[in-house]
Every structure is written in C-alpha cells, then in structure tokens.
Amino acid sequence: MEEKTIFELIVDGKIPCNKVLESNDFLAFHDIHPQAPIHILIIPKKHFKNFQEVEPDLMSKMTSFIQELAVLLGLDKSGYRLLTNCGKNSGQEVFHLHFHMLGGFELPKNKEEKSNPQALF
Ligand code: AMP
C-alpha cells in the first residue's frame, strides 16, 4: 500500500494544521510556506492524487466550499488566484489534490511571470 501523503495525515488528525474552514468533505488551512499575504490550501478529505483523478461531482461541492472560504477571508471582493498543480511537470509536491488560494495583495500578472516560470511556485 502507498504511504499516506502529509495532507491525508492532516485529514486523519495525525499532523496539525492551521485550519481556516472545514466541512464534512473539505478542509482549508494555511500553507506553511506562504507565497502571498493570504495563502490557503483547500483539500478534499477523500483521497485523490490530483485534479486529473478527482470525481467531477465532488468538484461541484468543492466550488461552493471555495466560494464560502473566499467570503470568510474577505477575498471575494478584492479577488484571489486559485490554482492546482497536477502531476510531475506542474511541480506538484504533495500528491493529494489541493488548490492554492492566494490573495491579500495585487498578484503578478502572467506576463510578468513568464520571465520567471517559478514565480509564485
Ligand atoms: P504543490 O507544489 O502544489 O504540491 O504544493 C504543496 C504545498 O503544500 C506547498 O506550498 C507547501 O508549502 C505546502 N505544505 C507542505 N506541507 C504542509 C503542511 N504540513 N502544512 C501546510 N502546508 C504544507
């Protein structure tokens, strides 16, 4: 059996996290290495390696959870960036589906990032 990822251990309560919002299906907590003034990770409690493997039905529930989180953080009006790394070429490090929510300042635009593809991640 494959070893559990750090995010599964967080879901199991074996590793602590700085929780922001929780529902029956999802958990949102602060990233330990924030790349923005607000940097939250959103995960499903059920294990999926990444976006490519997730059940589409779960994504519709996840959308509501993410929208609620944005309101809670006061990012719904100021805006935020939502991204997920999927697979090796994306640089995904933790193989349990997660979305990064970044906000709290004006994020660099794609044009600026092109000169440094590693920017923000
Ligand atoms: P990714 O490259 O998309 O797989 O991102 C993994 C993210 O998880 C990185 O931004 C890490 O800083 C973050 N991370 C790793 N371990 C923890 C942890 N125990 N608690 C919170 N964030 C974590």
GROMACS .gro file of C-alpha atoms and ligand atoms in nm:
model
  144
    1MET     CA    1   0.000   0.000   0.000
    2GLU     CA    2   0.121   0.351  -0.086
    3GLU     CA    3   0.241   0.566   0.200
    4LYS     CA    4  -0.007   0.835   0.304
    5THR     CA    5   0.064   1.191   0.197
    6ILE     CA    6   0.109   1.468   0.452
    7PHE     CA    7  -0.236   1.605   0.366
    8GLU     CA    8  -0.402   1.268   0.437
    9LEU     CA    9  -0.227   1.266   0.775
   10ILE     CA   10  -0.371   1.614   0.836
   11VAL     CA   11  -0.720   1.485   0.748
   12ASP     CA   12  -0.665   1.192   0.988
   13GLY     CA   13  -0.570   1.437   1.265
   14LYS     CA   14  -0.221   1.284   1.291
   15ILE     CA   15  -0.048   1.609   1.189
   16PRO     CA   16  -0.174   1.951   1.296
   17CYS     CA   17  -0.271   2.227   1.058
   18ASN     CA   18  -0.368   2.590   1.093
   19LYS     CA   19  -0.733   2.539   0.999
   20VAL     CA   20  -0.947   2.811   0.842
   21LEU     CA   21  -1.263   2.625   0.737
   22GLU     CA   22  -1.391   2.269   0.750
   23SER     CA   23  -1.695   2.081   0.620
   24ASN     CA   24  -1.784   1.712   0.601
   25ASP     CA   25  -1.598   1.682   0.271
   26PHE     CA   26  -1.329   1.952   0.270
   27LEU     CA   27  -1.063   2.124   0.475
   28ALA     CA   28  -0.890   2.460   0.427
   29PHE     CA   29  -0.573   2.554   0.614
   30HIS     CA   30  -0.276   2.793   0.590
   31ASP     CA   31   0.018   2.691   0.371
   32ILE     CA   32   0.332   2.653   0.585
   33HIS     CA   33   0.539   2.844   0.328
   34PRO     CA   34   0.305   3.126   0.223
   35GLN     CA   35   0.372   3.283  -0.117
   36ALA     CA   36   0.128   3.569  -0.058
   37PRO     CA   37  -0.014   3.754   0.245
   38ILE     CA   38  -0.301   3.506   0.232
   39HIS     CA   39  -0.210   3.157   0.111
   40ILE     CA   40  -0.459   2.883   0.190
   41LEU     CA   41  -0.468   2.522   0.079
   42ILE     CA   42  -0.804   2.361   0.010
   43ILE     CA   43  -0.829   1.982   0.007
   44PRO     CA   44  -1.097   1.717  -0.015
   45LYS     CA   45  -1.096   1.475   0.277
   46LYS     CA   46  -1.129   1.186   0.034
   47HIS     CA   47  -0.802   1.097  -0.133
   48PHE     CA   48  -0.739   1.183  -0.497
   49LYS     CA   49  -0.384   1.217  -0.625
   50ASN     CA   50  -0.463   1.532  -0.817
   51PHE     CA   51  -0.717   1.712  -1.035
   52GLN     CA   52  -0.686   1.456  -1.313
   53GLU     CA   53  -0.823   1.185  -1.084
   54VAL     CA   54  -1.093   1.372  -0.895
   55GLU     CA   55  -1.462   1.278  -0.930
   56PRO     CA   56  -1.629   1.564  -1.119
   57ASP     CA   57  -1.929   1.556  -0.882
   58LEU     CA   58  -1.704   1.634  -0.589
   59MET     CA   59  -1.568   1.938  -0.771
   60SER     CA   60  -1.911   2.097  -0.779
   61LYS     CA   61  -1.934   2.072  -0.398
   62MET     CA   62  -1.578   2.196  -0.372
   63THR     CA   63  -1.669   2.506  -0.570
   64SER     CA   64  -1.925   2.609  -0.305
   65PHE     CA   65  -1.672   2.544  -0.030
   66ILE     CA   66  -1.408   2.759  -0.203
   67GLN     CA   67  -1.657   3.041  -0.259
   68GLU     CA   68  -1.756   3.032   0.109
   69LEU     CA   69  -1.388   3.039   0.207
   70ALA     CA   70  -1.324   3.346  -0.009
   71VAL     CA   71  -1.610   3.529   0.164
   72LEU     CA   72  -1.479   3.424   0.505
   73LEU     CA   73  -1.133   3.559   0.422
   74GLY     CA   74  -1.271   3.878   0.269
   75LEU     CA   75  -1.122   3.789  -0.069
   76ASP     CA   76  -1.450   3.764  -0.260
   77LYS     CA   77  -1.443   4.135  -0.346
   78SER     CA   78  -1.067   4.205  -0.363
   79GLY     CA   79  -1.000   3.890  -0.565
   80TYR     CA   80  -0.770   3.595  -0.544
   81ARG     CA   81  -0.582   3.342  -0.753
   82LEU     CA   82  -0.684   2.978  -0.738
   83LEU     CA   83  -0.452   2.714  -0.877
   84THR     CA   84  -0.376   2.349  -0.864
   85ASN     CA   85  -0.059   2.171  -0.968
   86CYS     CA   86  -0.135   1.845  -1.143
   87GLY     CA   87   0.138   1.589  -1.194
   88LYS     CA   88   0.512   1.587  -1.239
   89ASN     CA   89   0.554   1.863  -1.497
   90SER     CA   90   0.348   2.105  -1.289
   91GLY     CA   91   0.586   2.069  -0.996
   92GLN     CA   92   0.321   1.907  -0.776
   93GLU     CA   93   0.490   1.814  -0.450
   94VAL     CA   94   0.210   1.671  -0.239
   95PHE     CA   95   0.012   1.403  -0.422
   96HIS     CA   96  -0.324   1.468  -0.260
   97LEU     CA   97  -0.547   1.706  -0.458
   98HIS     CA   98  -0.521   2.062  -0.331
   99PHE     CA   99  -0.598   2.409  -0.454
  100HIS     CA  100  -0.388   2.709  -0.357
  101MET     CA  101  -0.586   3.026  -0.282
  102LEU     CA  102  -0.360   3.330  -0.298
  103GLY     CA  103  -0.462   3.683  -0.216
  104GLY     CA  104  -0.424   3.983   0.007
  105PHE     CA  105  -0.220   4.179  -0.245
  106GLU     CA  106  -0.208   4.250  -0.616
  107LEU     CA  107  -0.067   3.931  -0.761
  108PRO     CA  108   0.182   3.947  -1.050
  109LYS     CA  109   0.018   3.905  -1.390
  110ASN     CA  110   0.102   3.618  -1.625
  111LYS     CA  111   0.311   3.849  -1.843
  112GLU     CA  112   0.549   3.920  -1.557
  113GLU     CA  113   0.559   3.558  -1.451
  114LYS     CA  114   0.670   3.441  -1.795
  115SER     CA  115   1.021   3.573  -1.734
  116ASN     CA  116   1.030   3.357  -1.424
  117PRO     CA  117   0.810   3.049  -1.451
  118GLN     CA  118   0.893   2.960  -1.091
  119ALA     CA  119   0.742   3.286  -0.964
  120LEU     CA  120   0.476   3.215  -0.704
  121PHE     CA  121   0.557   2.846  -0.723
  122AMP     P1  122   0.229   2.171  -0.453
  122AMP     O1  123   0.364   2.209  -0.506
  122AMP     O2  124   0.118   2.231  -0.531
  122AMP     O3  125   0.214   2.022  -0.433
  122AMP     O4  126   0.219   2.243  -0.312
  122AMP     C1  127   0.234   2.181  -0.189
  122AMP     C2  128   0.219   2.290  -0.086
  122AMP     O5  129   0.199   2.230   0.040
  122AMP     C3  130   0.340   2.383  -0.072
  122AMP     O6  131   0.300   2.517  -0.096
  122AMP     C4  132   0.387   2.360   0.072
  122AMP     O7  133   0.435   2.478   0.132
  122AMP     C5  134   0.259   2.310   0.138
  122AMP     N1  135   0.276   2.226   0.255
  122AMP     C6  136   0.354   2.114   0.267
  122AMP     N2  137   0.340   2.060   0.389
  122AMP     C7  138   0.250   2.136   0.457
  122AMP     C8  139   0.191   2.130   0.588
  122AMP     N3  140   0.223   2.034   0.675
  122AMP     N4  141   0.102   2.226   0.623
  122AMP     C9  142   0.069   2.324   0.535
  122AMP     N5  143   0.119   2.334   0.410
  122AMP    C10  144   0.209   2.241   0.372
   0.00000   0.00000   0.00000
